[in-house]
Amino acid sequence: MHISRFIELLERPEAQNRVFFLASKTKQYHFLACLHKVLAKQAQHINTLSCSDVGPKELMLNLSTSFLGQEQVWIITDIDELSPKDCKACTAFLEEYTGPHTILCMLAEAPKKCTQTTITLEPISDIATCLSFFEFFTQAMPAAQKQQFSLFFQQALSKQKNLCADQIYLLSTYALVLGKNSPQFFETWFDHIFQQKSSLFTLSAFLFEKNALAFADMWQDIKREYEPVFWTVFLLDVLWQAYLFLYDKKTGLSKEMRFNRLPFSFTRTDWRKHKIEHIKKLYQDIYQFDCDYKRGLTHDLKLEYLLIQFVQK
C-alpha cells in the first residue's frame, strides 16, 4: 500500500476498525513519531504497546475490549520478539481481527494475505515512494520545488540502492535546507551519515552468523573508519546483549530486556549457533584487549585476531 493511501484511509471514518501492517526488519522510530503526530492532529486516542512488555494474552485482551465503546488507535511494536509460537498466534489474531479499534502493527514481514493493508517501510528503492514519505514527514510538498526534491532523492538512491523510512526522514531534513548545495553533501557527508550505521548492523550480523568470509571483507572495508576504542565499546555492547539474550533463552529471567542492538537474524535463528560460554569468552577477551591497548601493551591487530577466531569456530 502506498503511504499516501494509508494516510487517506486513516482520515476516513469508514476506514476505522482496520488492521494495518508496517513491514520493516528494523525499528523505524522517526516514522512512528511522525505517525503519532499525524494521528494526534486527528484527535484520535492513541495507545502504544510493545510486545516485549506484554504477552500475547494481554495483547489480545487489550485489542478486544474498549471503554464505553470508544474507538482507539493501537500502535503495536516488537511482535517479532515473541517466541515463534506466540508471534504466529498474534499474527493470526490480527489477520482475522474484527474488534473495535484501528491497529497499526510493525513487524519484519507482513502476512501474505494482508498485502492490501501493508505499508513497506524498507526497502524503498524508487523516487516516487521517497517523495511520498518526504511529504508525509514534512507535511508539505511545494509544487515549485518538487523537481528539486526529486533530484535530491535520485542522488540518494544512486549512492545507496535501498532506503528505509527513517533514512528518508533524515534526508528530508537535509533536503529542506541544502537547496542547490546537495551535490556537495552527497560527495562529502552522505556515506558518513547514512551508510555506516547500516554497515555496523550488517557487520554484527555477519559476526553472529559466523560468516567468516563476509565478515572479514566488511571488516577490512570499515575498520579504519573508527578508532579501536570505538570498536571495543560497540562490540562489548552487542556481545553483552547477545549474552543476555542467550541467558534469557536458557532461564527466562531477563524478559524485561530489549535486545534492540542485536541483528534480527540473530534473535530469530542464529542464536542457536552459539554457546553462552563462547559469547562470554569473547566479551572477556575484548575487555582485556581494551585495557591492554589503552596502556600500550598490545596492537590493534589483536582485536582483529579475536574476531576472526570467533567467527571461524
PDB file of C-alpha atoms in Angstrom:
ATOM      1  CA  MET A   1       0.000   0.000   0.000  1.00  0.00           C
ATOM      2  CA  HIS A   2       1.177   3.499  -0.831  1.00  0.00           C
ATOM      3  CA  ILE A   3       1.896   5.768   2.140  1.00  0.00           C
ATOM      4  CA  SER A   4      -0.465   8.471   0.834  1.00  0.00           C
ATOM      5  CA  ARG A   5      -3.274   5.903   0.509  1.00  0.00           C
ATOM      6  CA  PHE A   6      -2.568   4.746   4.065  1.00  0.00           C
ATOM      7  CA  ILE A   7      -2.939   8.272   5.487  1.00  0.00           C
ATOM      8  CA  GLU A   8      -6.091   8.791   3.418  1.00  0.00           C
ATOM      9  CA  LEU A   9      -7.671   5.648   4.905  1.00  0.00           C
ATOM     10  CA  LEU A  10      -6.759   6.682   8.435  1.00  0.00           C
ATOM     11  CA  GLU A  11      -8.524  10.008   7.921  1.00  0.00           C
ATOM     12  CA  ARG A  12     -11.776   8.444   6.635  1.00  0.00           C
ATOM     13  CA  PRO A  13     -14.361   7.355   9.231  1.00  0.00           C
ATOM     14  CA  GLU A  14     -15.387   4.314   7.198  1.00  0.00           C
ATOM     15  CA  ALA A  15     -11.792   3.097   7.314  1.00  0.00           C
ATOM     16  CA  GLN A  16     -11.921   2.576  11.076  1.00  0.00           C
ATOM     17  CA  ASN A  17     -11.690  -0.860  12.692  1.00  0.00           C
ATOM     18  CA  ARG A  18      -8.906  -1.864  10.367  1.00  0.00           C
ATOM     19  CA  VAL A  19      -5.533  -3.525  10.812  1.00  0.00           C
ATOM     20  CA  PHE A  20      -2.520  -2.075   9.003  1.00  0.00           C
ATOM     21  CA  PHE A  21       0.877  -3.784   8.925  1.00  0.00           C
ATOM     22  CA  LEU A  22       4.083  -1.727   8.867  1.00  0.00           C
ATOM     23  CA  ALA A  23       6.700  -4.018   7.326  1.00  0.00           C
ATOM     24  CA  SER A  24      10.269  -3.399   8.451  1.00  0.00           C
ATOM     25  CA  LYS A  25      13.087  -5.580   9.780  1.00  0.00           C
ATOM     26  CA  THR A  26      14.413  -2.677  11.837  1.00  0.00           C
ATOM     27  CA  LYS A  27      12.566  -0.310  14.136  1.00  0.00           C
ATOM     28  CA  GLN A  28      11.571   2.941  12.408  1.00  0.00           C
ATOM     29  CA  TYR A  29      11.410   5.353  15.345  1.00  0.00           C
ATOM     30  CA  HIS A  30      11.133   8.574  13.328  1.00  0.00           C
ATOM     31  CA  PHE A  31       8.300   7.146  11.242  1.00  0.00           C
ATOM     32  CA  LEU A  32       6.398   6.077  14.362  1.00  0.00           C
ATOM     33  CA  ALA A  33       6.924   9.508  15.949  1.00  0.00           C
ATOM     34  CA  CYS A  34       5.597  11.282  12.844  1.00  0.00           C
ATOM     35  CA  LEU A  35       2.696   8.844  12.612  1.00  0.00           C
ATOM     36  CA  HIS A  36       1.837   9.625  16.220  1.00  0.00           C
ATOM     37  CA  LYS A  37       1.767  13.362  15.412  1.00  0.00           C
ATOM     38  CA  VAL A  38      -0.498  12.821  12.390  1.00  0.00           C
ATOM     39  CA  LEU A  39      -2.945  10.763  14.443  1.00  0.00           C
ATOM     40  CA  ALA A  40      -2.836  13.274  17.308  1.00  0.00           C
ATOM     41  CA  LYS A  41      -3.890  16.053  14.901  1.00  0.00           C
ATOM     42  CA  GLN A  42      -6.969  13.974  14.102  1.00  0.00           C
ATOM     43  CA  ALA A  43      -7.800  13.992  17.840  1.00  0.00           C
ATOM     44  CA  GLN A  44      -7.632  10.203  17.964  1.00  0.00           C
ATOM     45  CA  HIS A  45      -6.888   8.394  21.207  1.00  0.00           C
ATOM     46  CA  ILE A  46      -3.548   6.628  20.676  1.00  0.00           C
ATOM     47  CA  ASN A  47      -2.036   3.740  22.622  1.00  0.00           C
ATOM     48  CA  THR A  48       1.411   2.242  22.067  1.00  0.00           C
ATOM     49  CA  LEU A  49       2.043  -1.339  23.117  1.00  0.00           C
ATOM     50  CA  SER A  50       5.354  -3.204  22.961  1.00  0.00           C
ATOM     51  CA  CYS A  51       5.208  -6.994  22.846  1.00  0.00           C
ATOM     52  CA  SER A  52       8.458  -7.035  24.798  1.00  0.00           C
ATOM     53  CA  ASP A  53       6.412  -5.725  27.764  1.00  0.00           C
ATOM     54  CA  VAL A  54       3.253  -7.844  27.468  1.00  0.00           C
ATOM     55  CA  GLY A  55       2.440 -11.394  26.475  1.00  0.00           C
ATOM     56  CA  PRO A  56       0.065 -12.488  23.691  1.00  0.00           C
ATOM     57  CA  LYS A  57      -2.917 -12.960  26.038  1.00  0.00           C
ATOM     58  CA  GLU A  58      -2.673  -9.419  27.389  1.00  0.00           C
ATOM     59  CA  LEU A  59      -2.166  -8.078  23.858  1.00  0.00           C
ATOM     60  CA  MET A  60      -5.315  -9.795  22.575  1.00  0.00           C
ATOM     61  CA  LEU A  61      -7.311  -8.699  25.629  1.00  0.00           C
ATOM     62  CA  ASN A  62      -6.367  -5.041  25.150  1.00  0.00           C
ATOM     63  CA  LEU A  63      -7.308  -5.123  21.480  1.00  0.00           C
ATOM     64  CA  SER A  64     -10.597  -6.935  22.046  1.00  0.00           C
ATOM     65  CA  THR A  65     -12.071  -4.564  24.623  1.00  0.00           C
ATOM     66  CA  SER A  66     -12.943  -0.878  24.770  1.00  0.00           C
ATOM     67  CA  PHE A  67     -14.231   1.549  27.386  1.00  0.00           C
ATOM     68  CA  LEU A  68     -17.847   2.509  26.697  1.00  0.00           C
ATOM     69  CA  GLY A  69     -17.399   1.535  23.068  1.00  0.00           C
ATOM     70  CA  GLN A  70     -14.669   4.141  22.482  1.00  0.00           C
ATOM     71  CA  GLU A  71     -12.640   3.515  19.340  1.00  0.00           C
ATOM     72  CA  GLN A  72      -8.885   3.869  19.743  1.00  0.00           C
ATOM     73  CA  VAL A  73      -5.715   3.522  17.706  1.00  0.00           C
ATOM     74  CA  TRP A  74      -3.209   0.923  18.887  1.00  0.00           C
ATOM     75  CA  ILE A  75       0.386   1.004  17.666  1.00  0.00           C
ATOM     76  CA  ILE A  76       1.905  -2.452  18.231  1.00  0.00           C
ATOM     77  CA  THR A  77       5.690  -2.956  18.139  1.00  0.00           C
ATOM     78  CA  ASP A  78       8.211  -5.726  18.875  1.00  0.00           C
ATOM     79  CA  ILE A  79       5.855  -8.546  17.897  1.00  0.00           C
ATOM     80  CA  ASP A  80       8.850 -10.300  16.320  1.00  0.00           C
ATOM     81  CA  GLU A  81      10.490 -10.515  19.740  1.00  0.00           C
ATOM     82  CA  LEU A  82       7.865 -13.006  20.891  1.00  0.00           C
ATOM     83  CA  SER A  83       8.554 -16.710  20.641  1.00  0.00           C
ATOM     84  CA  PRO A  84       7.786 -18.147  17.162  1.00  0.00           C
ATOM     85  CA  LYS A  85       4.648 -19.800  18.564  1.00  0.00           C
ATOM     86  CA  ASP A  86       3.342 -16.616  20.228  1.00  0.00           C
ATOM     87  CA  CYS A  87       4.303 -14.482  17.224  1.00  0.00           C
ATOM     88  CA  LYS A  88       2.338 -16.791  14.928  1.00  0.00           C
ATOM     89  CA  ALA A  89      -0.681 -16.731  17.258  1.00  0.00           C
ATOM     90  CA  CYS A  90      -0.699 -12.922  17.493  1.00  0.00           C
ATOM     91  CA  THR A  91      -0.291 -12.503  13.747  1.00  0.00           C
ATOM     92  CA  ALA A  92      -3.172 -14.901  13.108  1.00  0.00           C
ATOM     93  CA  PHE A  93      -5.299 -12.939  15.599  1.00  0.00           C
ATOM     94  CA  LEU A  94      -4.552  -9.679  13.786  1.00  0.00           C
ATOM     95  CA  GLU A  95      -5.268 -11.193  10.365  1.00  0.00           C
ATOM     96  CA  GLU A  96      -8.808 -12.029  11.465  1.00  0.00           C
ATOM     97  CA  TYR A  97      -9.321  -9.064  13.784  1.00  0.00           C
ATOM     98  CA  THR A  98     -12.866  -7.652  13.913  1.00  0.00           C
ATOM     99  CA  GLY A  99     -12.611  -5.703  17.170  1.00  0.00           C
ATOM    100  CA  PRO A 100     -13.450  -2.063  17.865  1.00  0.00           C
ATOM    101  CA  HIS A 101     -10.058  -0.447  17.221  1.00  0.00           C
ATOM    102  CA  THR A 102      -7.684   0.586  14.468  1.00  0.00           C
ATOM    103  CA  ILE A 103      -4.400  -1.319  14.767  1.00  0.00           C
ATOM    104  CA  LEU A 104      -1.011  -0.399  13.326  1.00  0.00           C
ATOM    105  CA  CYS A 105       1.358  -3.319  13.767  1.00  0.00           C
ATOM    106  CA  MET A 106       5.070  -3.129  12.969  1.00  0.00           C
ATOM    107  CA  LEU A 107       6.716  -6.440  12.160  1.00  0.00           C
ATOM    108  CA  ALA A 108       9.506  -7.773   9.976  1.00  0.00           C
ATOM    109  CA  GLU A 109       7.305  -9.384   7.350  1.00  0.00           C
ATOM    110  CA  ALA A 110       3.573  -8.876   6.965  1.00  0.00           C
ATOM    111  CA  PRO A 111       1.243 -11.843   6.286  1.00  0.00           C
ATOM    112  CA  LYS A 112       0.963 -12.588   2.575  1.00  0.00           C
ATOM    113  CA  LYS A 113      -2.830 -12.381   2.665  1.00  0.00           C
ATOM    114  CA  CYS A 114      -2.637  -8.814   4.010  1.00  0.00           C
ATOM    115  CA  THR A 115      -0.662  -7.108   1.232  1.00  0.00           C
ATOM    116  CA  GLN A 116      -3.519  -4.659   0.594  1.00  0.00           C
ATOM    117  CA  THR A 117      -3.148  -3.258   4.105  1.00  0.00           C
ATOM    118  CA  THR A 118       0.661  -3.369   4.358  1.00  0.00           C
ATOM    119  CA  ILE A 119       2.963  -0.348   4.136  1.00  0.00           C
ATOM    120  CA  THR A 120       6.564  -1.251   3.335  1.00  0.00           C
ATOM    121  CA  LEU A 121       8.990   0.847   5.375  1.00  0.00           C
ATOM    122  CA  GLU A 122      12.063  -0.911   3.956  1.00  0.00           C
ATOM    123  CA  PRO A 123      13.484  -1.398   1.438  1.00  0.00           C
ATOM    124  CA  ILE A 124      12.356   1.670  -0.517  1.00  0.00           C
ATOM    125  CA  SER A 125      14.036   1.964  -3.891  1.00  0.00           C
ATOM    126  CA  ASP A 126      12.005   4.324  -6.127  1.00  0.00           C
ATOM    127  CA  ILE A 127      11.880   8.101  -6.217  1.00  0.00           C
ATOM    128  CA  ALA A 128       8.072   8.368  -6.200  1.00  0.00           C
ATOM    129  CA  THR A 129       7.794   6.484  -2.904  1.00  0.00           C
ATOM    130  CA  CYS A 130      10.645   8.534  -1.414  1.00  0.00           C
ATOM    131  CA  LEU A 131       8.765  11.725  -2.315  1.00  0.00           C
ATOM    132  CA  SER A 132       5.562  10.393  -0.762  1.00  0.00           C
ATOM    133  CA  PHE A 133       7.379   9.677   2.507  1.00  0.00           C
ATOM    134  CA  PHE A 134       9.039  13.098   2.260  1.00  0.00           C
ATOM    135  CA  GLU A 135       5.610  14.725   2.010  1.00  0.00           C
ATOM    136  CA  PHE A 136       4.384  12.635   4.944  1.00  0.00           C
ATOM    137  CA  PHE A 137       7.338  13.664   7.117  1.00  0.00           C
ATOM    138  CA  THR A 138       7.330  17.355   6.196  1.00  0.00           C
ATOM    139  CA  GLN A 139       3.550  17.701   5.759  1.00  0.00           C
ATOM    140  CA  ALA A 140       4.263  19.806   2.670  1.00  0.00           C
ATOM    141  CA  MET A 141       5.451  19.467  -0.906  1.00  0.00           C
ATOM    142  CA  PRO A 142       5.724  22.865  -2.644  1.00  0.00           C
ATOM    143  CA  ALA A 143       4.968  22.229  -6.321  1.00  0.00           C
ATOM    144  CA  ALA A 144       7.741  24.587  -7.393  1.00  0.00           C
ATOM    145  CA  GLN A 145      10.317  22.513  -5.518  1.00  0.00           C
ATOM    146  CA  LYS A 146       9.112  19.017  -6.442  1.00  0.00           C
ATOM    147  CA  GLN A 147      11.720  18.664  -9.188  1.00  0.00           C
ATOM    148  CA  GLN A 148      14.463  19.787  -6.803  1.00  0.00           C
ATOM    149  CA  PHE A 149      13.440  17.216  -4.176  1.00  0.00           C
ATOM    150  CA  SER A 150      13.096  14.547  -6.854  1.00  0.00           C
ATOM    151  CA  LEU A 151      16.685  15.187  -7.937  1.00  0.00           C
ATOM    152  CA  PHE A 152      17.779  15.072  -4.290  1.00  0.00           C
ATOM    153  CA  PHE A 153      16.385  11.569  -3.744  1.00  0.00           C
ATOM    154  CA  GLN A 154      17.678  10.454  -7.121  1.00  0.00           C
ATOM    155  CA  GLN A 155      21.174  11.297  -5.875  1.00  0.00           C
ATOM    156  CA  ALA A 156      20.482   9.446  -2.619  1.00  0.00           C
ATOM    157  CA  LEU A 157      19.390   6.279  -4.434  1.00  0.00           C
ATOM    158  CA  SER A 158      22.449   6.463  -6.661  1.00  0.00           C
ATOM    159  CA  LYS A 159      24.587   6.334  -3.514  1.00  0.00           C
ATOM    160  CA  GLN A 160      22.536   3.695  -1.727  1.00  0.00           C
ATOM    161  CA  LYS A 161      20.268   1.312  -3.617  1.00  0.00           C
ATOM    162  CA  ASN A 162      17.652   0.968  -0.887  1.00  0.00           C
ATOM    163  CA  LEU A 163      16.497   3.340   1.837  1.00  0.00           C
ATOM    164  CA  CYS A 164      14.279   2.847   4.865  1.00  0.00           C
ATOM    165  CA  ALA A 165      11.611   5.223   6.154  1.00  0.00           C
ATOM    166  CA  ASP A 166      13.794   6.656   8.912  1.00  0.00           C
ATOM    167  CA  GLN A 167      16.633   7.343   6.465  1.00  0.00           C
ATOM    168  CA  ILE A 168      14.168   9.222   4.256  1.00  0.00           C
ATOM    169  CA  TYR A 169      13.135  11.206   7.332  1.00  0.00           C
ATOM    170  CA  LEU A 170      16.754  12.236   7.967  1.00  0.00           C
ATOM    171  CA  LEU A 171      17.310  13.002   4.292  1.00  0.00           C
ATOM    172  CA  SER A 172      14.168  15.129   4.281  1.00  0.00           C
ATOM    173  CA  THR A 173      15.598  17.402   6.969  1.00  0.00           C
ATOM    174  CA  TYR A 174      18.698  17.930   4.804  1.00  0.00           C
ATOM    175  CA  ALA A 175      16.685  18.370   1.594  1.00  0.00           C
ATOM    176  CA  LEU A 176      14.740  21.265   3.108  1.00  0.00           C
ATOM    177  CA  VAL A 177      17.860  23.307   3.896  1.00  0.00           C
ATOM    178  CA  LEU A 178      20.514  22.298   1.359  1.00  0.00           C
ATOM    179  CA  GLY A 179      18.934  23.597  -1.816  1.00  0.00           C
ATOM    180  CA  LYS A 180      21.483  23.717  -4.639  1.00  0.00           C
ATOM    181  CA  ASN A 181      24.281  22.557  -2.322  1.00  0.00           C
ATOM    182  CA  SER A 182      23.072  18.946  -2.346  1.00  0.00           C
ATOM    183  CA  PRO A 183      25.806  17.609  -4.720  1.00  0.00           C
ATOM    184  CA  GLN A 184      28.478  18.661  -2.210  1.00  0.00           C
ATOM    185  CA  PHE A 185      26.505  16.992   0.583  1.00  0.00           C
ATOM    186  CA  PHE A 186      26.381  13.664  -1.263  1.00  0.00           C
ATOM    187  CA  GLU A 187      30.069  13.812  -2.163  1.00  0.00           C
ATOM    188  CA  THR A 188      31.265  14.684   1.327  1.00  0.00           C
ATOM    189  CA  TRP A 189      28.817  13.621   4.015  1.00  0.00           C
ATOM    190  CA  PHE A 190      26.299  11.032   2.818  1.00  0.00           C
ATOM    191  CA  ASP A 191      28.463   7.944   3.361  1.00  0.00           C
ATOM    192  CA  HIS A 192      29.409   9.011   6.873  1.00  0.00           C
ATOM    193  CA  ILE A 193      25.866   9.855   7.962  1.00  0.00           C
ATOM    194  CA  PHE A 194      23.762   7.133   6.381  1.00  0.00           C
ATOM    195  CA  GLN A 195      25.781   4.106   5.434  1.00  0.00           C
ATOM    196  CA  GLN A 196      27.932   3.434   8.490  1.00  0.00           C
ATOM    197  CA  LYS A 197      25.022   2.667  10.826  1.00  0.00           C
ATOM    198  CA  SER A 198      23.753   0.096   8.360  1.00  0.00           C
ATOM    199  CA  SER A 199      27.273  -1.256   7.911  1.00  0.00           C
ATOM    200  CA  LEU A 200      27.750  -1.709  11.653  1.00  0.00           C
ATOM    201  CA  PHE A 201      24.480  -3.578  11.912  1.00  0.00           C
ATOM    202  CA  THR A 202      25.430  -5.788   8.964  1.00  0.00           C
ATOM    203  CA  LEU A 203      28.884  -6.392  10.404  1.00  0.00           C
ATOM    204  CA  SER A 204      27.419  -7.660  13.673  1.00  0.00           C
ATOM    205  CA  ALA A 205      25.014  -9.858  11.684  1.00  0.00           C
ATOM    206  CA  PHE A 206      27.952 -11.475   9.847  1.00  0.00           C
ATOM    207  CA  LEU A 207      29.727 -11.935  13.172  1.00  0.00           C
ATOM    208  CA  PHE A 208      26.829 -13.838  14.724  1.00  0.00           C
ATOM    209  CA  GLU A 209      26.088 -15.731  11.513  1.00  0.00           C
ATOM    210  CA  LYS A 210      29.695 -16.961  11.688  1.00  0.00           C
ATOM    211  CA  ASN A 211      30.058 -15.945   8.052  1.00  0.00           C
ATOM    212  CA  ALA A 212      33.837 -15.639   8.167  1.00  0.00           C
ATOM    213  CA  LEU A 213      34.393 -14.532   4.562  1.00  0.00           C
ATOM    214  CA  ALA A 214      31.685 -11.842   4.532  1.00  0.00           C
ATOM    215  CA  PHE A 215      32.739 -10.592   7.968  1.00  0.00           C
ATOM    216  CA  ALA A 216      36.431 -10.384   7.010  1.00  0.00           C
ATOM    217  CA  ASP A 217      35.632  -8.491   3.787  1.00  0.00           C
ATOM    218  CA  MET A 218      33.413  -5.936   5.529  1.00  0.00           C
ATOM    219  CA  TRP A 219      35.818  -5.590   8.446  1.00  0.00           C
ATOM    220  CA  GLN A 220      38.625  -4.671   6.076  1.00  0.00           C
ATOM    221  CA  ASP A 221      36.391  -2.093   4.400  1.00  0.00           C
ATOM    222  CA  ILE A 222      35.255  -0.224   7.502  1.00  0.00           C
ATOM    223  CA  LYS A 223      37.644  -0.944  10.369  1.00  0.00           C
ATOM    224  CA  ARG A 224      39.650   2.252   9.740  1.00  0.00           C
ATOM    225  CA  GLU A 225      36.505   4.399   9.884  1.00  0.00           C
ATOM    226  CA  TYR A 226      36.710   4.264  13.682  1.00  0.00           C
ATOM    227  CA  GLU A 227      39.392   4.037  16.332  1.00  0.00           C
ATOM    228  CA  PRO A 228      39.941   0.768  18.256  1.00  0.00           C
ATOM    229  CA  VAL A 229      38.387   2.403  21.331  1.00  0.00           C
ATOM    230  CA  PHE A 230      35.101   2.758  19.441  1.00  0.00           C
ATOM    231  CA  TRP A 231      35.201  -0.844  18.251  1.00  0.00           C
ATOM    232  CA  THR A 232      35.649  -2.186  21.768  1.00  0.00           C
ATOM    233  CA  VAL A 233      32.635  -0.201  23.029  1.00  0.00           C
ATOM    234  CA  PHE A 234      30.492  -1.261  20.050  1.00  0.00           C
ATOM    235  CA  LEU A 235      31.461  -4.936  20.264  1.00  0.00           C
ATOM    236  CA  LEU A 236      31.146  -5.162  24.040  1.00  0.00           C
ATOM    237  CA  ASP A 237      27.668  -3.667  23.770  1.00  0.00           C
ATOM    238  CA  VAL A 238      26.361  -6.168  21.200  1.00  0.00           C
ATOM    239  CA  LEU A 239      28.090  -9.094  22.932  1.00  0.00           C
ATOM    240  CA  TRP A 240      26.527  -8.135  26.254  1.00  0.00           C
ATOM    241  CA  GLN A 241      23.081  -8.086  24.653  1.00  0.00           C
ATOM    242  CA  ALA A 242      23.802 -11.395  22.939  1.00  0.00           C
ATOM    243  CA  TYR A 243      24.830 -12.882  26.296  1.00  0.00           C
ATOM    244  CA  LEU A 244      21.610 -11.667  27.939  1.00  0.00           C
ATOM    245  CA  PHE A 245      19.551 -12.976  25.025  1.00  0.00           C
ATOM    246  CA  LEU A 246      21.088 -16.450  25.342  1.00  0.00           C
ATOM    247  CA  TYR A 247      20.715 -16.289  29.115  1.00  0.00           C
ATOM    248  CA  ASP A 248      17.036 -15.485  28.654  1.00  0.00           C
ATOM    249  CA  LYS A 249      16.623 -18.456  26.311  1.00  0.00           C
ATOM    250  CA  LYS A 250      18.209 -20.658  28.959  1.00  0.00           C
ATOM    251  CA  THR A 251      16.499 -19.338  32.083  1.00  0.00           C
ATOM    252  CA  GLY A 252      13.698 -16.967  31.090  1.00  0.00           C
ATOM    253  CA  LEU A 253      14.857 -14.499  33.750  1.00  0.00           C
ATOM    254  CA  SER A 254      15.580 -11.412  31.612  1.00  0.00           C
ATOM    255  CA  LYS A 255      12.188 -10.906  29.978  1.00  0.00           C
ATOM    256  CA  GLU A 256      12.225  -7.171  30.631  1.00  0.00           C
ATOM    257  CA  MET A 257      15.329  -6.634  28.476  1.00  0.00           C
ATOM    258  CA  ARG A 258      15.018  -5.175  24.992  1.00  0.00           C
ATOM    259  CA  PHE A 259      17.595  -6.509  22.590  1.00  0.00           C
ATOM    260  CA  ASN A 260      17.362  -3.628  20.117  1.00  0.00           C
ATOM    261  CA  ARG A 261      21.032  -3.679  19.110  1.00  0.00           C
ATOM    262  CA  LEU A 262      21.053  -7.303  18.018  1.00  0.00           C
ATOM    263  CA  PRO A 263      20.642  -8.266  14.361  1.00  0.00           C
ATOM    264  CA  PHE A 264      17.216  -9.619  13.516  1.00  0.00           C
ATOM    265  CA  SER A 265      18.826 -12.785  12.097  1.00  0.00           C
ATOM    266  CA  PHE A 266      20.423 -13.488  15.486  1.00  0.00           C
ATOM    267  CA  THR A 267      17.234 -13.127  17.525  1.00  0.00           C
ATOM    268  CA  ARG A 268      15.313 -15.345  15.099  1.00  0.00           C
ATOM    269  CA  THR A 269      17.698 -18.167  14.185  1.00  0.00           C
ATOM    270  CA  ASP A 270      21.433 -17.517  14.528  1.00  0.00           C
ATOM    271  CA  TRP A 271      21.404 -17.592  18.338  1.00  0.00           C
ATOM    272  CA  ARG A 272      21.258 -21.374  18.021  1.00  0.00           C
ATOM    273  CA  LYS A 273      24.784 -21.331  16.560  1.00  0.00           C
ATOM    274  CA  HIS A 274      26.248 -20.021  19.804  1.00  0.00           C
ATOM    275  CA  LYS A 275      27.036 -21.218  23.282  1.00  0.00           C
ATOM    276  CA  ILE A 276      26.740 -18.686  26.053  1.00  0.00           C
ATOM    277  CA  GLU A 277      30.266 -19.624  27.225  1.00  0.00           C
ATOM    278  CA  HIS A 278      31.745 -18.613  23.858  1.00  0.00           C
ATOM    279  CA  ILE A 279      29.988 -15.221  23.917  1.00  0.00           C
ATOM    280  CA  LYS A 280      31.233 -14.672  27.463  1.00  0.00           C
ATOM    281  CA  LYS A 281      34.803 -15.660  26.476  1.00  0.00           C
ATOM    282  CA  LEU A 282      34.898 -13.203  23.554  1.00  0.00           C
ATOM    283  CA  TYR A 283      33.485 -10.449  25.772  1.00  0.00           C
ATOM    284  CA  GLN A 284      36.208 -11.056  28.352  1.00  0.00           C
ATOM    285  CA  ASP A 285      38.953 -11.194  25.696  1.00  0.00           C
ATOM    286  CA  ILE A 286      37.851  -7.901  24.116  1.00  0.00           C
ATOM    287  CA  TYR A 287      37.608  -6.260  27.536  1.00  0.00           C
ATOM    288  CA  GLN A 288      41.181  -7.374  28.275  1.00  0.00           C
ATOM    289  CA  PHE A 289      42.296  -6.117  24.851  1.00  0.00           C
ATOM    290  CA  ASP A 290      40.744  -2.727  25.639  1.00  0.00           C
ATOM    291  CA  CYS A 291      42.656  -2.491  28.916  1.00  0.00           C
ATOM    292  CA  ASP A 292      45.958  -3.548  27.327  1.00  0.00           C
ATOM    293  CA  TYR A 293      45.539  -1.283  24.273  1.00  0.00           C
ATOM    294  CA  LYS A 294      44.929   1.784  26.410  1.00  0.00           C
ATOM    295  CA  ARG A 295      48.166   1.038  28.299  1.00  0.00           C
ATOM    296  CA  GLY A 296      50.112   0.487  25.083  1.00  0.00           C
ATOM    297  CA  LEU A 297      50.643  -3.222  25.772  1.00  0.00           C
ATOM    298  CA  THR A 298      49.113  -4.621  22.568  1.00  0.00           C
ATOM    299  CA  HIS A 299      48.440  -3.836  18.896  1.00  0.00           C
ATOM    300  CA  ASP A 300      45.030  -3.201  17.348  1.00  0.00           C
ATOM    301  CA  LEU A 301      45.551  -6.322  15.206  1.00  0.00           C
ATOM    302  CA  LYS A 302      44.879  -8.330  18.354  1.00  0.00           C
ATOM    303  CA  LEU A 303      41.217  -7.291  18.157  1.00  0.00           C
ATOM    304  CA  GLU A 304      41.014  -8.453  14.548  1.00  0.00           C
ATOM    305  CA  TYR A 305      42.557 -11.798  15.535  1.00  0.00           C
ATOM    306  CA  LEU A 306      39.959 -12.303  18.301  1.00  0.00           C
ATOM    307  CA  LEU A 307      37.048 -11.596  15.957  1.00  0.00           C
ATOM    308  CA  ILE A 308      38.278 -13.817  13.131  1.00  0.00           C
ATOM    309  CA  GLN A 309      38.975 -16.601  15.598  1.00  0.00           C
ATOM    310  CA  PHE A 310      35.408 -16.305  16.903  1.00  0.00           C
ATOM    311  CA  VAL A 311      33.657 -16.484  13.519  1.00  0.00           C
ATOM    312  CA  GLN A 312      35.757 -19.462  12.445  1.00  0.00           C
ATOM    313  CA  LYS A 313      34.831 -21.615  15.461  1.00  0.00           C
TER     314      LYS A 313
END
